[in-house]
mmCIF file of C-alpha atoms in Angstrom:
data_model
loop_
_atom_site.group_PDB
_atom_site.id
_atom_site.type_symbol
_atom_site.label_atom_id
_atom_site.label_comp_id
_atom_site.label_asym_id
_atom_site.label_seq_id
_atom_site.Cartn_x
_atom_site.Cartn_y
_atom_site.Cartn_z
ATOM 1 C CA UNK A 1067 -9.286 -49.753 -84.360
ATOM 2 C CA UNK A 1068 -8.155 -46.468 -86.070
ATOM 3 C CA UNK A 1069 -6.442 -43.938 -83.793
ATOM 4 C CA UNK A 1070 -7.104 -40.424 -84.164
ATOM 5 C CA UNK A 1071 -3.317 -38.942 -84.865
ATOM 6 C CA UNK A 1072 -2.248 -34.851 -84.988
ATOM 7 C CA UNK A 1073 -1.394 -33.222 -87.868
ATOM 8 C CA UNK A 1074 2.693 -33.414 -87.133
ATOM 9 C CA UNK A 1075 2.477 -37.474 -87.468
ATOM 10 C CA UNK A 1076 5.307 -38.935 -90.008
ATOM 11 C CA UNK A 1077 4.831 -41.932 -91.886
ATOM 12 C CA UNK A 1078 6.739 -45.109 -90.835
ATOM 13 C CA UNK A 1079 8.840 -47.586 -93.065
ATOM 14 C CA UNK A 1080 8.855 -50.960 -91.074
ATOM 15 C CA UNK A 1081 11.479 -52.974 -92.215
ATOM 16 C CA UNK A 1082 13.269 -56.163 -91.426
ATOM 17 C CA UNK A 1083 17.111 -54.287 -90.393
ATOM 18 C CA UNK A 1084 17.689 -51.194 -87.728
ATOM 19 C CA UNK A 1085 18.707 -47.849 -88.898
ATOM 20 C CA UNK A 1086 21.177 -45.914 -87.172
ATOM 21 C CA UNK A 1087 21.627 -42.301 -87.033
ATOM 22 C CA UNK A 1088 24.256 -41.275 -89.592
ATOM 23 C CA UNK A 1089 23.904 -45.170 -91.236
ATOM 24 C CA UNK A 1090 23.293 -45.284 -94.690
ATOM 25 C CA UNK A 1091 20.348 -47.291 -95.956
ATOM 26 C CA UNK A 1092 19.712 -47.791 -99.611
ATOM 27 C CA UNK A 1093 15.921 -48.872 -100.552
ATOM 28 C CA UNK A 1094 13.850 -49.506 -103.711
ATOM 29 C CA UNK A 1095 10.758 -48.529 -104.084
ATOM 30 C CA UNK A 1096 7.730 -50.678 -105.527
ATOM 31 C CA UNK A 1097 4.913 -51.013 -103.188
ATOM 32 C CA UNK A 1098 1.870 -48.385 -103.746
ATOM 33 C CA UNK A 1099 1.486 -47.961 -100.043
ATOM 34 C CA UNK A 1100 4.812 -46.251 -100.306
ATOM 35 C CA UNK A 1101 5.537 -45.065 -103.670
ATOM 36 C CA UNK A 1102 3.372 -41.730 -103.131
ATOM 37 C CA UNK A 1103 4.721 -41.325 -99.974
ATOM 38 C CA UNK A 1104 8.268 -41.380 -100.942
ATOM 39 C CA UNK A 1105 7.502 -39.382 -103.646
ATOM 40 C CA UNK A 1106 5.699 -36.500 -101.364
ATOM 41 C CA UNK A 1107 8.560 -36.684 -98.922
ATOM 42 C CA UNK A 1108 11.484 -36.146 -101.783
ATOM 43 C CA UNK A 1109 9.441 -33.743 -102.992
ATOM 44 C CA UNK A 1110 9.096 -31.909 -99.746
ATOM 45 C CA UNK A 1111 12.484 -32.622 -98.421
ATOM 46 C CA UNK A 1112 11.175 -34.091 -95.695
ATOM 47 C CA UNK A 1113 12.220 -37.459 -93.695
ATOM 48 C CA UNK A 1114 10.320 -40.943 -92.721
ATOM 49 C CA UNK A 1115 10.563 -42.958 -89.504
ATOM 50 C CA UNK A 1116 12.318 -46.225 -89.861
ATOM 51 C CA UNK A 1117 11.137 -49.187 -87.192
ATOM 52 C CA UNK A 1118 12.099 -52.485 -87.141
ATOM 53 C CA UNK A 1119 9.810 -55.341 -87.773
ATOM 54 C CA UNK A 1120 8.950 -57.422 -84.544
ATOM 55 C CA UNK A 1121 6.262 -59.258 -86.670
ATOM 56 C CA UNK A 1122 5.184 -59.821 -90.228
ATOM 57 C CA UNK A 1123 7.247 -58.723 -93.632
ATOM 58 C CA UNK A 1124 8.991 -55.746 -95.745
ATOM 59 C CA UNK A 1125 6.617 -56.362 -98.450
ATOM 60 C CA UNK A 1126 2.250 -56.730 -97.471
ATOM 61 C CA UNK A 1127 1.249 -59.768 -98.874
ATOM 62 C CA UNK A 1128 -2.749 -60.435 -99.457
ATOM 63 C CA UNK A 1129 -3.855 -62.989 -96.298
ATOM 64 C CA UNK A 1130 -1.281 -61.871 -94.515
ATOM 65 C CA UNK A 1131 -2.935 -63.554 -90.393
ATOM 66 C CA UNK A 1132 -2.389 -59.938 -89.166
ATOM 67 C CA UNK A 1133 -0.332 -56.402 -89.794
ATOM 68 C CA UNK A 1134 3.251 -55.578 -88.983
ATOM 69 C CA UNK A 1135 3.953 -55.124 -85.492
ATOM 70 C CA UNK A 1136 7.797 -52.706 -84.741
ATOM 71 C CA UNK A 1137 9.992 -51.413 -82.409
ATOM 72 C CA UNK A 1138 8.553 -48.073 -80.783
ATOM 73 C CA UNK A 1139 11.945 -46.701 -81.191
ATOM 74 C CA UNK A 1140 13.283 -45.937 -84.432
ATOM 75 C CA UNK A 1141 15.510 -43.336 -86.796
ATOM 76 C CA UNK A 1142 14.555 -40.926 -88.978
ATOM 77 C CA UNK A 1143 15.512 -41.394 -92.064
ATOM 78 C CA UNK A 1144 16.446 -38.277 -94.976
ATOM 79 C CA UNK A 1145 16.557 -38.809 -98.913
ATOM 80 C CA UNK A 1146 19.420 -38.160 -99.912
ATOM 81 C CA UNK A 1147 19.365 -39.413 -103.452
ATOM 82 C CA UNK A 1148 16.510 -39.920 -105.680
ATOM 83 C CA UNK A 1149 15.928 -42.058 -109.028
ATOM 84 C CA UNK A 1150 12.771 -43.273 -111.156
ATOM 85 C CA UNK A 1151 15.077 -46.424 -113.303
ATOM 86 C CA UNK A 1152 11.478 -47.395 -114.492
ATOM 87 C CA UNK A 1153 7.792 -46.836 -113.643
ATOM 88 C CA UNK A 1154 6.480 -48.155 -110.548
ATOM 89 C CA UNK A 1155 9.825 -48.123 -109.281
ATOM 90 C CA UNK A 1156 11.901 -45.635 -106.926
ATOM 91 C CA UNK A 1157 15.556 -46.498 -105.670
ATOM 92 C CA UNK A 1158 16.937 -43.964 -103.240
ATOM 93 C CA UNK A 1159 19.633 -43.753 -100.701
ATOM 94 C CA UNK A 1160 18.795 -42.482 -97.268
ATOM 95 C CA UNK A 1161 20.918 -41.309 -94.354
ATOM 96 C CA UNK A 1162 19.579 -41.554 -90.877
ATOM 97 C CA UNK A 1163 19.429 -38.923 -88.281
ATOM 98 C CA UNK A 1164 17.235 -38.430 -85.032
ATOM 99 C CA UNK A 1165 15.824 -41.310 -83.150
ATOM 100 C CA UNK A 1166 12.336 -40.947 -82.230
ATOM 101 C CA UNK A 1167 9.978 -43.264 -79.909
ATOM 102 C CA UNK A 1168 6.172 -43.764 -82.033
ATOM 103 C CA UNK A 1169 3.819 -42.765 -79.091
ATOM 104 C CA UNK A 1170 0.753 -43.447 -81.185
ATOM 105 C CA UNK A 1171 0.050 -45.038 -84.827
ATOM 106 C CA UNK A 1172 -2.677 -46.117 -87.173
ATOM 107 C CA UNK A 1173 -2.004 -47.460 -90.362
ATOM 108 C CA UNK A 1174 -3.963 -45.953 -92.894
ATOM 109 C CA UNK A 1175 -6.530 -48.159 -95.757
ATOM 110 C CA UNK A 1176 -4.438 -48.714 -98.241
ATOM 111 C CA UNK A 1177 -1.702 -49.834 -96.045
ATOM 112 C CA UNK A 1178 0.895 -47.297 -94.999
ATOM 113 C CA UNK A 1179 1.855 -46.522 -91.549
ATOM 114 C CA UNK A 1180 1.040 -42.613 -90.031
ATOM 115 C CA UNK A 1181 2.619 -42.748 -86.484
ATOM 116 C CA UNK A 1182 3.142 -39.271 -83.903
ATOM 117 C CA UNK A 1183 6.916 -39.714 -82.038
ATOM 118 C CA UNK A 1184 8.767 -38.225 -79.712
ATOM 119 C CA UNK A 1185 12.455 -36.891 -80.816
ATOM 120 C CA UNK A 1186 14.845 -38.777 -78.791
ATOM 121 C CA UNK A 1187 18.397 -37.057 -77.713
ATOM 122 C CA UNK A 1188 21.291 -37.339 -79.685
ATOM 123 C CA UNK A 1189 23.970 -39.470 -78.095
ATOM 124 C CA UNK A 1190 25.662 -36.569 -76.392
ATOM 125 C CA UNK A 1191 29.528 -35.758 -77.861
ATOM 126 C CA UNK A 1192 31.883 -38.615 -76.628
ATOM 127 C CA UNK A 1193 35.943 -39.171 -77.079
ATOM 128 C CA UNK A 1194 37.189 -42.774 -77.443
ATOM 129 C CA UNK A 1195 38.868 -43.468 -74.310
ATOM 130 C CA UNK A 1196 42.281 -45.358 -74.795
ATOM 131 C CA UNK A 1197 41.609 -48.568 -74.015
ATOM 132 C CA UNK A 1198 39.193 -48.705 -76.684
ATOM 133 C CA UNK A 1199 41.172 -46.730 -79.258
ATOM 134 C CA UNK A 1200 41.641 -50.394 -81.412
ATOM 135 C CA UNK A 1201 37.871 -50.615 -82.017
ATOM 136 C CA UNK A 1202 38.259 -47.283 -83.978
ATOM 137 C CA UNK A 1203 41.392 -48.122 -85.923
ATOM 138 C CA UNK A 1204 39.996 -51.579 -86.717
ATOM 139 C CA UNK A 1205 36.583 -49.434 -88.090
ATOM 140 C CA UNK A 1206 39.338 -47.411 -90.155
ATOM 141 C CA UNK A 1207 40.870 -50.704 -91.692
ATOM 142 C CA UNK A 1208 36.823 -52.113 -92.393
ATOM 143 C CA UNK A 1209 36.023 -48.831 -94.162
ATOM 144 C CA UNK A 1210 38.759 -48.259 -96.172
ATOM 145 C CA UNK A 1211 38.566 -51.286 -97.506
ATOM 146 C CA UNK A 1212 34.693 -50.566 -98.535
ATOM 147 C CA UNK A 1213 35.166 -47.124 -99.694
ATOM 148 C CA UNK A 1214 35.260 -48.614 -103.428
ATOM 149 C CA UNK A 1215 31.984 -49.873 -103.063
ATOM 150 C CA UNK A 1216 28.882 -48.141 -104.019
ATOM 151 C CA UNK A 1217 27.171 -48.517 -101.058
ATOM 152 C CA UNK A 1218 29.906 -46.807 -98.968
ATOM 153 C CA UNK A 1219 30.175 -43.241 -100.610
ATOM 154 C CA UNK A 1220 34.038 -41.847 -100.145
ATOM 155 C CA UNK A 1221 32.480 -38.524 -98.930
ATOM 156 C CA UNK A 1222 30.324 -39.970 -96.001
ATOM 157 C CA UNK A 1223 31.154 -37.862 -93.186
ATOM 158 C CA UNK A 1224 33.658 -39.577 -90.706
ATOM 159 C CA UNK A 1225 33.910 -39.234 -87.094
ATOM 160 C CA UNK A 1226 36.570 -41.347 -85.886
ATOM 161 C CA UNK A 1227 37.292 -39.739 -82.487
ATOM 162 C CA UNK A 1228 33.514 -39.934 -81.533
ATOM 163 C CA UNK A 1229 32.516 -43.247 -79.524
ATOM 164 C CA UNK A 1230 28.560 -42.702 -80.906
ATOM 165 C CA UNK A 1231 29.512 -42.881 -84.321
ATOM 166 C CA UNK A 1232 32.344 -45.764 -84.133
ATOM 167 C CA UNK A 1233 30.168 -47.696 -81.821
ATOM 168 C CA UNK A 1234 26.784 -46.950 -84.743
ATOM 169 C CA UNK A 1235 29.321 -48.035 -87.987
ATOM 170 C CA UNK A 1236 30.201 -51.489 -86.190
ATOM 171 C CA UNK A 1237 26.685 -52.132 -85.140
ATOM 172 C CA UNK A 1238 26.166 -51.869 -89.032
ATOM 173 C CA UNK A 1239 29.065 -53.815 -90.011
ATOM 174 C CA UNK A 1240 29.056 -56.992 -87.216
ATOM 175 C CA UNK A 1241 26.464 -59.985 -87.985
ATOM 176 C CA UNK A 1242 24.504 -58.802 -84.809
ATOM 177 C CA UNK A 1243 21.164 -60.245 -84.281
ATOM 178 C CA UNK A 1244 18.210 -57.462 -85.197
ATOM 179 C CA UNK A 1245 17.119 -57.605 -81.807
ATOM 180 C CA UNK A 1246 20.395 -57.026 -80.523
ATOM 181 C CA UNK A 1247 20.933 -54.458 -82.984
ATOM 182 C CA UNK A 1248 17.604 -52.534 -82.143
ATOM 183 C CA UNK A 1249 18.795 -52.804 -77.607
ATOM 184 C CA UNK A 1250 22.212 -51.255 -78.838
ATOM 185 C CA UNK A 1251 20.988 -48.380 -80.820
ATOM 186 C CA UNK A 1252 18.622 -47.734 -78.002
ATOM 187 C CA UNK A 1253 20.405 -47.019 -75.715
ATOM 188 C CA UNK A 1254 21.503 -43.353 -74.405
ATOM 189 C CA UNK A 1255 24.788 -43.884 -73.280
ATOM 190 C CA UNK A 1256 27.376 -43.750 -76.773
ATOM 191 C CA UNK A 1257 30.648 -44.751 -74.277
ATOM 192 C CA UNK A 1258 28.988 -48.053 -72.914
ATOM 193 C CA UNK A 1259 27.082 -49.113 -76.579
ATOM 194 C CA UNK A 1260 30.981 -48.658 -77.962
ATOM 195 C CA UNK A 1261 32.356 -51.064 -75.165
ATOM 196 C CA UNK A 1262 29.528 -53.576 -76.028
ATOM 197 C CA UNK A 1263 30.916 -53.501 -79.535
ATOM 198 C CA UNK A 1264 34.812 -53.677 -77.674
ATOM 199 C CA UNK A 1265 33.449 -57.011 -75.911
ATOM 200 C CA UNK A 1266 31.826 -58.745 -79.462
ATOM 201 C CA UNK A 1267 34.996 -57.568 -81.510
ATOM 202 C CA UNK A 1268 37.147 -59.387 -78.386
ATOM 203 C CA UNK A 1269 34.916 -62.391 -79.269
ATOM 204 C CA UNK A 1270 34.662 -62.814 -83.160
ATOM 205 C CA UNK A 1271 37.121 -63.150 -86.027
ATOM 206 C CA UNK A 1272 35.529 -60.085 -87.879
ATOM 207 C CA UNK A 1273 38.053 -58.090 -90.241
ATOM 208 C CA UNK A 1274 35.444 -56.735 -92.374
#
């Protein structure tokens, strides 16, 4: 069944990870259903919705028993770097920023995903109370140490004193489940996803 979408619908990525607004998500490109539409949106300067997979697989496979199924809720996600290393083959590095909830989609015939959303709020402004001061320093120590790599640009924008962002970068970093990735970034309230994180750093051994 096709649905009938407006002319402001985006097109979706579904992918097996969640992005978080502000995360940094490098992809490469080689599927036709989304070559073109990378290309138009680089082009335009204009972002796709990320959702993560509840069913099926990054890549569409031929006899695949039925089509992806995703989270309503997902992130916008902007091009931020572009490159063509051969033909048939994109690799760019996105940043996320607005969350959005997909109130209607249809996928289209050759296989890309058109979907009208909702914006969601951005987690309002937040200060790291005291008693969870350590989860930021700790996300200091982690990201130091992975400023040398190339996935972690040195001049990524860092908000330290912001409970959101802190609580987004070590929903990244920790070996969450996706599903408990996708309830975290979710939800509205920045202070309680950031004492979440307090409770599962208090559990585990990570150091990054």
């Amino acid at each position: 069944m096709t649905t009938t979408l407006t002319d402001h619908a985006i097109p979706l990525f579904p992918l097996g990870t969640v992005l978080f607004p502000d995360g940094l998500l490098p992809l490469r490109i080689f599927e036709v259903r989304y070559l073109d539409m990378i290309k138009k949106c680089h082009r335009a300067g204009t972002p796709f919705g990320v959702v993560s997979l509840i069913q099926g697989t990054e890549v569409m496979r031929a006899g695949m028993p039925a089509p992806e199924r995703f989270h309503a809720i997902g992130t916008r996600a902007v091009i931020t770097h572009f490159a063509q290393p051969q033909p048939g083959l994109y690799e760019i590095f996105t940043r996320g920023s607005t969350r959005f909830r997909v109130t209607a989609s249809s996928q289209t015939p050759h296989g890309l995903w058109m979907a009208d959303v909702e914006d969601i709020p951005a987690d309002p402004p937040c200060a790291v109370p005291p008693d969870l001061t350590y989860v930021a320093a700790a996300l200091v120590r982690v990201l130091d140490a992975l400023t040398a790599s190339e996935f972690t640009p040195s001049d990524t924008p860092k908000h330290f004193d912001d409970a959101g962002w802190v609580a987004n970068r070590w929903c990244e970093l920790l070996p969450l489940q996706p599903d408990d990735k996708q309830r975290l970034m979710e939800m509205r309230d920045p202070l309680l996803r950031l004492e979440l994180v307090g409770d599962v750093l208090d559990r585990s051994s990570f150091e990054g």
